[in-house]
XYZ file of C-alpha atoms in Angstrom:
474
model
C -24.170 18.855 26.925
C -22.759 15.330 26.703
C -22.893 13.552 30.032
C -19.283 12.993 31.183
C -19.388 9.640 32.867
C -15.796 8.303 32.937
C -17.091 4.796 33.009
C -19.096 5.219 29.853
C -16.094 6.758 28.121
C -13.617 3.975 28.592
C -11.988 3.120 25.229
C -14.315 1.078 23.002
C -15.474 1.082 19.364
C -17.850 3.854 20.224
C -15.386 6.113 22.071
C -12.232 5.590 19.999
C -10.835 8.950 18.667
C -9.734 7.279 15.413
C -12.349 5.610 13.214
C -9.849 2.998 12.377
C -10.086 1.818 16.028
C -13.824 2.402 16.087
C -16.197 2.208 13.119
C -13.749 0.533 10.781
C -12.031 -1.821 13.271
C -13.468 -4.930 11.694
C -11.775 -3.978 8.329
C -8.346 -3.081 9.647
C -7.857 -5.277 12.736
C -5.568 -7.610 10.781
C -2.888 -4.908 11.107
C -3.197 -4.812 14.893
C -0.757 -7.649 15.769
C 2.046 -5.733 13.884
C 1.239 -1.992 14.008
C -0.108 -1.562 17.532
C 1.626 -0.948 20.885
C 1.316 -4.656 21.415
C 3.172 -5.231 18.215
C 5.918 -2.835 19.166
C 6.334 -4.459 22.617
C 6.439 -7.956 21.038
C 9.119 -7.098 18.574
C 11.131 -5.334 21.305
C 11.007 -8.521 23.363
C 12.110 -10.512 20.252
C 15.063 -8.182 19.555
C 16.232 -8.241 23.248
C 16.177 -12.048 23.386
C 17.818 -12.546 20.101
C 20.576 -10.131 21.098
C 21.288 -12.152 24.363
C 21.451 -15.274 22.233
C 23.872 -13.641 19.874
C 26.127 -12.470 22.744
C 26.213 -16.123 23.963
C 27.760 -17.176 20.637
C 30.635 -14.592 20.766
C 33.657 -16.415 22.222
C 35.262 -13.168 23.521
C 32.203 -12.367 25.647
C 33.106 -15.010 28.150
C 30.701 -13.573 30.736
C 27.842 -14.946 28.596
C 28.682 -18.640 28.074
C 26.901 -20.674 25.370
C 23.410 -21.553 26.447
C 22.312 -25.144 26.734
C 19.489 -26.319 24.382
C 17.171 -26.002 27.383
C 18.107 -22.349 28.025
C 17.797 -21.479 24.381
C 14.441 -23.198 24.195
C 13.295 -21.167 27.278
C 14.317 -17.897 25.689
C 12.682 -18.647 22.335
C 9.537 -19.819 24.228
C 9.206 -16.291 25.648
C 8.884 -15.045 22.067
C 6.664 -17.710 20.735
C 4.441 -17.685 23.807
C 4.225 -13.884 24.166
C 0.687 -12.994 25.077
C -1.573 -9.979 25.662
C -1.055 -10.583 29.386
C 2.690 -10.315 28.919
C 2.292 -6.999 27.065
C 0.029 -5.728 29.863
C 2.748 -6.706 32.326
C 5.250 -4.681 30.435
C 2.878 -1.701 30.518
C 2.487 -2.115 34.215
C 6.279 -2.002 34.721
C 6.445 1.043 32.520
C 4.115 2.953 34.875
C 7.016 2.682 37.361
C 9.992 3.089 35.072
C 8.375 5.740 32.899
C 10.584 4.337 30.109
C 9.042 1.860 27.621
C 12.198 0.057 26.499
C 13.549 -0.291 30.056
C 10.199 -1.765 31.027
C 10.811 -4.608 28.469
C 14.286 -5.273 29.888
C 12.838 -5.467 33.433
C 10.040 -7.764 32.194
C 12.586 -10.131 30.723
C 14.726 -10.104 33.864
C 11.679 -11.071 35.841
C 10.760 -13.830 33.448
C 14.238 -15.305 33.438
C 15.133 -15.235 37.158
C 13.765 -18.830 37.467
C 16.003 -20.170 34.714
C 19.482 -20.756 36.401
C 21.692 -20.235 33.269
C 19.982 -17.048 32.146
C 19.629 -15.703 35.739
C 23.415 -15.461 35.829
C 23.579 -13.086 32.771
C 20.440 -10.923 33.230
C 22.410 -7.694 32.875
C 23.401 -8.630 29.314
C 19.843 -8.413 28.008
C 20.446 -4.798 27.018
C 24.230 -4.891 26.759
C 25.779 -1.854 25.027
C 22.340 -0.984 23.633
C 20.660 2.352 23.361
C 16.926 2.229 23.237
C 16.983 3.012 19.544
C 19.001 -0.140 18.769
C 15.978 -2.105 20.028
C 13.340 0.272 18.702
C 14.582 0.690 15.123
C 14.749 -3.062 14.649
C 11.263 -3.461 16.212
C 9.812 -0.814 13.891
C 11.480 -2.365 10.788
C 10.073 -5.859 11.756
C 6.593 -4.393 12.449
C 6.517 -2.882 8.950
C 7.946 -5.891 7.284
C 5.396 -8.236 8.865
C 2.451 -5.788 8.237
C 3.420 -5.491 4.534
C 4.003 -9.199 3.999
C 1.038 -10.586 5.990
C -1.585 -7.936 5.368
C -0.945 -5.181 2.874
C 0.558 -7.177 -0.068
C -2.072 -9.908 -0.047
C -4.876 -7.229 -0.136
C -3.006 -5.191 -2.862
C -2.778 -8.489 -4.882
C -6.524 -9.188 -4.443
C -7.225 -5.716 -5.765
C -5.001 -6.164 -8.794
C -6.600 -9.624 -9.437
C -10.131 -8.203 -9.229
C -9.225 -5.440 -11.688
C -7.608 -8.006 -14.060
C -10.775 -10.026 -13.959
C -12.821 -6.950 -14.807
C -10.441 -6.307 -17.699
C -10.686 -9.842 -19.149
C -14.477 -10.159 -18.703
C -15.046 -6.856 -20.592
C -12.157 -7.159 -23.089
C -14.526 -6.914 -26.035
C -17.088 -4.571 -24.665
C -16.682 -1.395 -26.809
C -16.844 1.923 -25.031
C -16.685 5.530 -26.088
C -13.511 7.187 -24.826
C -13.595 10.644 -23.384
C -10.706 12.980 -23.622
C -11.224 16.362 -21.986
C -14.730 15.049 -21.188
C -15.526 14.968 -24.953
C -16.223 11.868 -27.168
C -12.952 10.433 -28.525
C -11.763 7.364 -30.327
C -13.483 4.231 -28.983
C -11.762 1.786 -26.692
C -13.033 -1.238 -24.714
C -14.080 -1.187 -21.093
C -11.678 -4.081 -20.399
C -8.678 -2.260 -21.829
C -9.307 0.734 -19.591
C -9.451 -1.629 -16.579
C -6.282 -3.386 -17.725
C -4.392 -0.084 -17.542
C -5.162 0.168 -13.876
C -4.178 -3.435 -13.144
C -0.782 -2.922 -14.850
C -0.134 0.450 -13.136
C -1.005 -0.859 -9.695
C 1.140 -4.054 -10.311
C 4.058 -1.898 -11.181
C 3.859 0.127 -7.962
C 3.147 -2.958 -5.854
C 6.348 -4.432 -7.256
C 8.256 -1.224 -6.411
C 6.960 -1.352 -2.823
C 8.155 -4.956 -2.384
C 11.584 -3.971 -3.520
C 12.075 -1.487 -0.668
C 14.490 -3.136 1.863
C 13.659 -2.586 5.589
C 16.883 -1.452 7.253
C 18.252 -1.683 10.746
C 21.163 -0.449 12.863
C 22.724 -1.745 16.122
C 25.658 0.579 16.685
C 25.008 2.019 20.165
C 24.429 5.509 21.496
C 25.725 7.619 18.579
C 26.400 4.876 15.906
C 30.074 4.229 16.603
C 29.965 1.119 18.947
C 31.704 3.279 21.702
C 30.563 1.249 24.699
C 30.959 -2.103 22.926
C 34.609 -1.440 21.991
C 35.574 -0.220 25.469
C 34.014 -3.352 27.075
C 35.428 -5.856 24.555
C 38.139 -4.243 22.382
C 39.022 -7.353 20.473
C 35.511 -8.002 19.093
C 34.821 -6.636 15.582
C 31.537 -5.064 16.600
C 30.340 -3.662 13.227
C 30.631 -7.178 11.809
C 28.618 -8.635 14.748
C 25.962 -5.945 14.376
C 25.616 -6.634 10.660
C 25.328 -10.383 11.387
C 22.712 -9.706 13.962
C 20.574 -7.305 11.951
C 20.625 -9.495 8.808
C 19.748 -12.561 10.971
C 16.417 -10.803 11.627
C 15.732 -10.567 7.893
C 16.654 -6.856 7.640
C 19.268 -5.007 5.663
C 22.114 -3.566 7.701
C 22.707 0.230 7.755
C 26.323 0.850 8.824
C 26.278 4.686 8.762
C 23.951 6.027 11.434
C 23.589 8.329 14.431
C 21.751 7.166 17.518
C 18.856 6.331 15.209
C 18.473 4.451 11.983
C 18.096 7.312 9.467
C 14.567 6.256 8.352
C 15.313 6.992 4.675
C 13.941 3.513 3.762
C 10.722 4.382 5.469
C 10.360 7.464 3.345
C 11.022 5.383 0.277
C 8.450 2.804 1.374
C 5.781 5.350 2.185
C 6.307 7.333 -1.129
C 5.859 4.128 -3.027
C 2.603 3.319 -1.174
C 1.428 6.891 -1.944
C 2.016 6.268 -5.678
C -0.012 3.026 -5.471
C -2.751 4.892 -3.613
C -2.768 7.724 -6.158
C -3.374 5.299 -8.989
C -6.251 3.733 -7.011
C -7.788 7.247 -6.477
C -7.609 7.605 -10.261
C -9.395 4.266 -10.674
C -11.987 5.087 -8.009
C -12.831 8.393 -9.750
C -13.025 6.770 -13.150
C -15.392 4.094 -11.986
C -17.472 6.735 -10.112
C -17.714 8.519 -13.467
C -18.736 5.416 -15.402
C -21.413 4.657 -12.814
C -22.607 8.251 -13.248
C -22.834 7.701 -17.003
C -24.783 4.462 -16.495
C -22.013 2.225 -17.820
C -22.138 0.218 -14.669
C -25.165 -0.667 -12.491
C -24.557 -1.619 -8.825
C -25.988 -4.863 -7.489
C -28.038 -4.089 -4.427
C -28.464 -6.217 -1.318
C -31.855 -6.698 0.274
C -32.384 -4.261 3.135
C -29.649 -1.813 2.095
C -30.490 1.849 1.785
C -28.761 3.935 -0.955
C -30.015 7.403 -0.020
C -31.824 8.487 3.146
C -34.363 10.576 1.131
C -34.251 9.272 -2.416
C -35.266 5.597 -2.553
C -34.222 5.140 -6.250
C -30.584 5.896 -5.602
C -27.707 3.409 -5.249
C -24.806 5.676 -4.443
C -21.222 4.596 -5.400
C -20.307 4.737 -1.687
C -17.607 2.128 -1.773
C -15.519 4.020 -4.290
C -16.203 7.284 -2.455
C -15.113 5.709 0.811
C -11.984 4.285 -0.880
C -11.102 7.672 -2.408
C -11.564 9.475 0.976
C -9.391 7.022 2.851
C -6.709 7.047 0.221
C -6.510 10.795 0.634
C -6.249 10.490 4.451
C -3.666 7.693 4.099
C -1.472 9.773 1.695
C -1.678 12.754 4.052
C -0.309 10.583 6.936
C 2.280 8.846 4.739
C 3.427 12.150 3.222
C 4.073 13.626 6.682
C 5.966 10.482 7.806
C 8.111 10.523 4.618
C 9.071 14.129 5.020
C 9.613 14.215 8.776
C 11.282 10.954 9.669
C 14.585 11.428 7.637
C 15.201 14.659 9.542
C 16.690 14.487 13.024
C 18.858 17.177 14.782
C 22.529 16.325 15.152
C 22.948 12.750 16.559
C 19.195 12.553 17.272
C 16.253 14.370 18.634
C 13.104 12.807 20.051
C 10.620 14.040 17.400
C 10.689 10.810 15.451
C 9.710 8.776 18.508
C 6.170 10.059 18.779
C 5.676 10.314 15.009
C 6.705 6.579 14.573
C 3.749 5.651 16.794
C 1.545 6.752 13.916
C 2.801 4.225 11.340
C -0.389 2.249 11.647
C -2.630 5.152 10.584
C -1.328 5.469 7.051
C -1.342 1.733 6.494
C -4.755 1.368 8.177
C -6.463 3.991 5.993
C -4.783 2.418 2.909
C -6.044 -1.046 3.863
C -9.542 0.235 4.465
C -9.482 1.908 1.079
C -8.343 -1.256 -0.718
C -11.118 -3.276 0.963
C -13.767 -0.638 0.069
C -12.648 -0.603 -3.581
C -12.823 -4.457 -3.647
C -16.243 -4.333 -2.171
C -17.344 -1.853 -4.797
C -15.865 -3.922 -7.629
C -17.839 -6.878 -6.364
C -21.137 -4.932 -6.838
C -20.443 -3.757 -10.363
C -22.595 -4.998 -13.288
C -21.847 -3.775 -16.756
C -24.750 -2.099 -18.566
C -23.875 -2.886 -22.200
C -27.041 -1.292 -23.583
C -25.970 2.097 -22.208
C -22.388 1.711 -23.490
C -23.836 0.843 -26.948
C -26.180 3.740 -26.933
C -23.395 6.306 -26.408
C -21.380 4.727 -29.300
C -24.359 4.858 -31.609
C -24.657 8.562 -31.017
C -20.997 9.304 -31.691
C -20.378 8.513 -35.357
C -18.112 11.652 -35.481
C -15.310 9.529 -33.855
C -14.819 7.908 -37.246
C -13.471 11.220 -38.545
C -9.978 10.107 -37.262
C -9.680 6.877 -39.301
C -11.197 8.362 -42.400
C -8.720 11.260 -42.231
C -5.841 8.936 -41.659
C -6.727 6.763 -44.712
C -7.233 9.945 -46.819
C -3.757 11.004 -45.891
C -2.332 7.640 -46.896
C -3.751 7.895 -50.313
C -2.921 11.543 -50.914
C -6.397 13.051 -50.780
C -5.862 16.827 -50.381
C -6.754 18.595 -47.115
C -8.156 15.610 -45.217
C -8.220 17.315 -41.808
C -9.967 20.380 -43.193
C -12.630 18.292 -45.088
C -13.478 16.346 -41.944
C -13.507 19.380 -39.767
C -16.046 20.840 -42.136
C -18.148 17.659 -41.937
C -17.968 17.188 -38.186
C -17.627 20.423 -36.226
C -20.688 21.915 -34.680
C -23.117 19.646 -36.558
C -24.721 16.333 -35.919
C -22.861 13.459 -37.569
C -24.909 10.388 -38.403
C -24.161 6.955 -39.777
C -25.727 8.138 -43.136
C -23.730 11.352 -43.347
C -20.380 9.495 -42.699
C -21.212 6.861 -45.262
C -22.180 9.466 -47.791
C -18.856 11.316 -47.131
C -16.859 8.103 -47.572
C -18.724 7.229 -50.801
C -17.691 10.616 -52.282
C -13.962 10.180 -51.657
C -11.472 9.366 -54.368
C -10.043 6.250 -52.734
C -9.190 2.739 -54.037
C -12.294 0.497 -53.739
C -10.637 -1.755 -51.152
C -9.849 1.167 -48.773
C -13.372 2.555 -49.210
C -14.981 -0.833 -48.449
C -12.835 -1.134 -45.376
C -13.882 2.274 -44.129
C -17.617 1.643 -44.898
C -17.503 -1.424 -42.657
C -16.235 0.628 -39.719
C -18.517 1.489 -36.861
C -17.900 3.255 -33.498
C -18.243 -0.299 -31.927
C -15.617 -1.895 -34.186
C -13.115 1.089 -34.223
C -11.189 -0.037 -31.089
C -7.726 -0.793 -32.463
C -5.764 -3.313 -30.288
C -7.819 -2.686 -27.161
C -9.364 -6.167 -27.050
C -5.998 -7.895 -27.255
C -4.464 -5.586 -24.655
C -7.268 -6.345 -22.284
C -7.164 -10.142 -22.894
C -3.382 -10.353 -22.284
C -3.407 -8.280 -19.048
C -2.451 -11.331 -16.816
C 0.803 -11.875 -18.788
C 1.598 -8.120 -18.569
C 1.099 -8.259 -14.769
C 3.198 -11.491 -14.556
C 6.102 -9.900 -16.419
C 6.016 -7.024 -13.905
C 6.020 -9.515 -10.986
C 8.869 -11.411 -12.522
C 6.782 -14.672 -12.656
C 7.145 -15.021 -16.356
């Protein structure tokens, strides 16, 4: 049995229940300032302070006079200087209050007792607020910052890496496979370009989702606000406050912001992730076919028993984590918009798991990037497959036969190609025997599986402009 020594099982990278907080911490820790308990406490502090500053600017709220520059500076300093020790202090207070938002309020009251102006209005820190007024804005700001500072830059690196792969291999001819069978040739670059464009489109969709916030009190009607100060137009103040934080105002709410925007955001990330799963699996398959080799690093071990192997572990890790991320994000998307009557508490504990879906996504993006960095194209292997697939020229020959009215083109080609080996010689012999204008015949005789790639080269070479159009930068 495992020795149960409580000292040994303090939280560490070896004892964390989630591998994101353990094994993979180094790859996902960039999310920690935003998606952790620390991040939640920091943004709650920010919202509480900004609300007090807003109250001081409402003439009718005479009990909170305008703050001097010094008092304002002191309050803003509490946000800018917020530290891990401050967050631990909030947690210490919470052990007494058993209420996490109240602990933030008490923390701020303690911090501001020494500032004479603010000391007079301490009770206005949480004026007319329900906990959810603070929380929903904190959650929206956590998401906004995490997406802007961490997720989008990594998504962009991924798209950029795939664009480079597309342009570098724009002219590298490759046998297509539809239903796993040889099909009309393409180029490796063009197949990569498809993924760059698809991922760009979704990344753009994700960035269009507006993070929303409410600030309407206990059940969304400003009940307490209006009783306390009947002449203030509170919905207007709330909108002004929410938008000042860089969020979009949601005027129709219960106790909670309805979380529909979160569902929209997570579903968009799921679509991005699904496209990346498709990419990971395709690359895995191309490695299996020998189209890519993987650059090895000295000392790295591919297989514990088979020394010759270099397994496509980065793409497998990426695929696995994308699946886990999508499971988390799907649950959040389906659960969060549902809340009984004016609210139940099920969303509260679920919202604490926002970091998981983003963390597994981030880990997957970084694994895919790492894998792309190890890829080396094996042109000889690609060429070999094309040389053994002359039957793919049945399509252009048939199409030209149709153009010039040669009877039963499909049937003639079917007879030539199905169930028998097709060689360069048998194809040439077939073309020579066709009743076609000399020019058309000469053109067909010049065709090879390598050159029969249509517009693939151009599509791959212009991938950057396609991505720029999606991003609106052209």
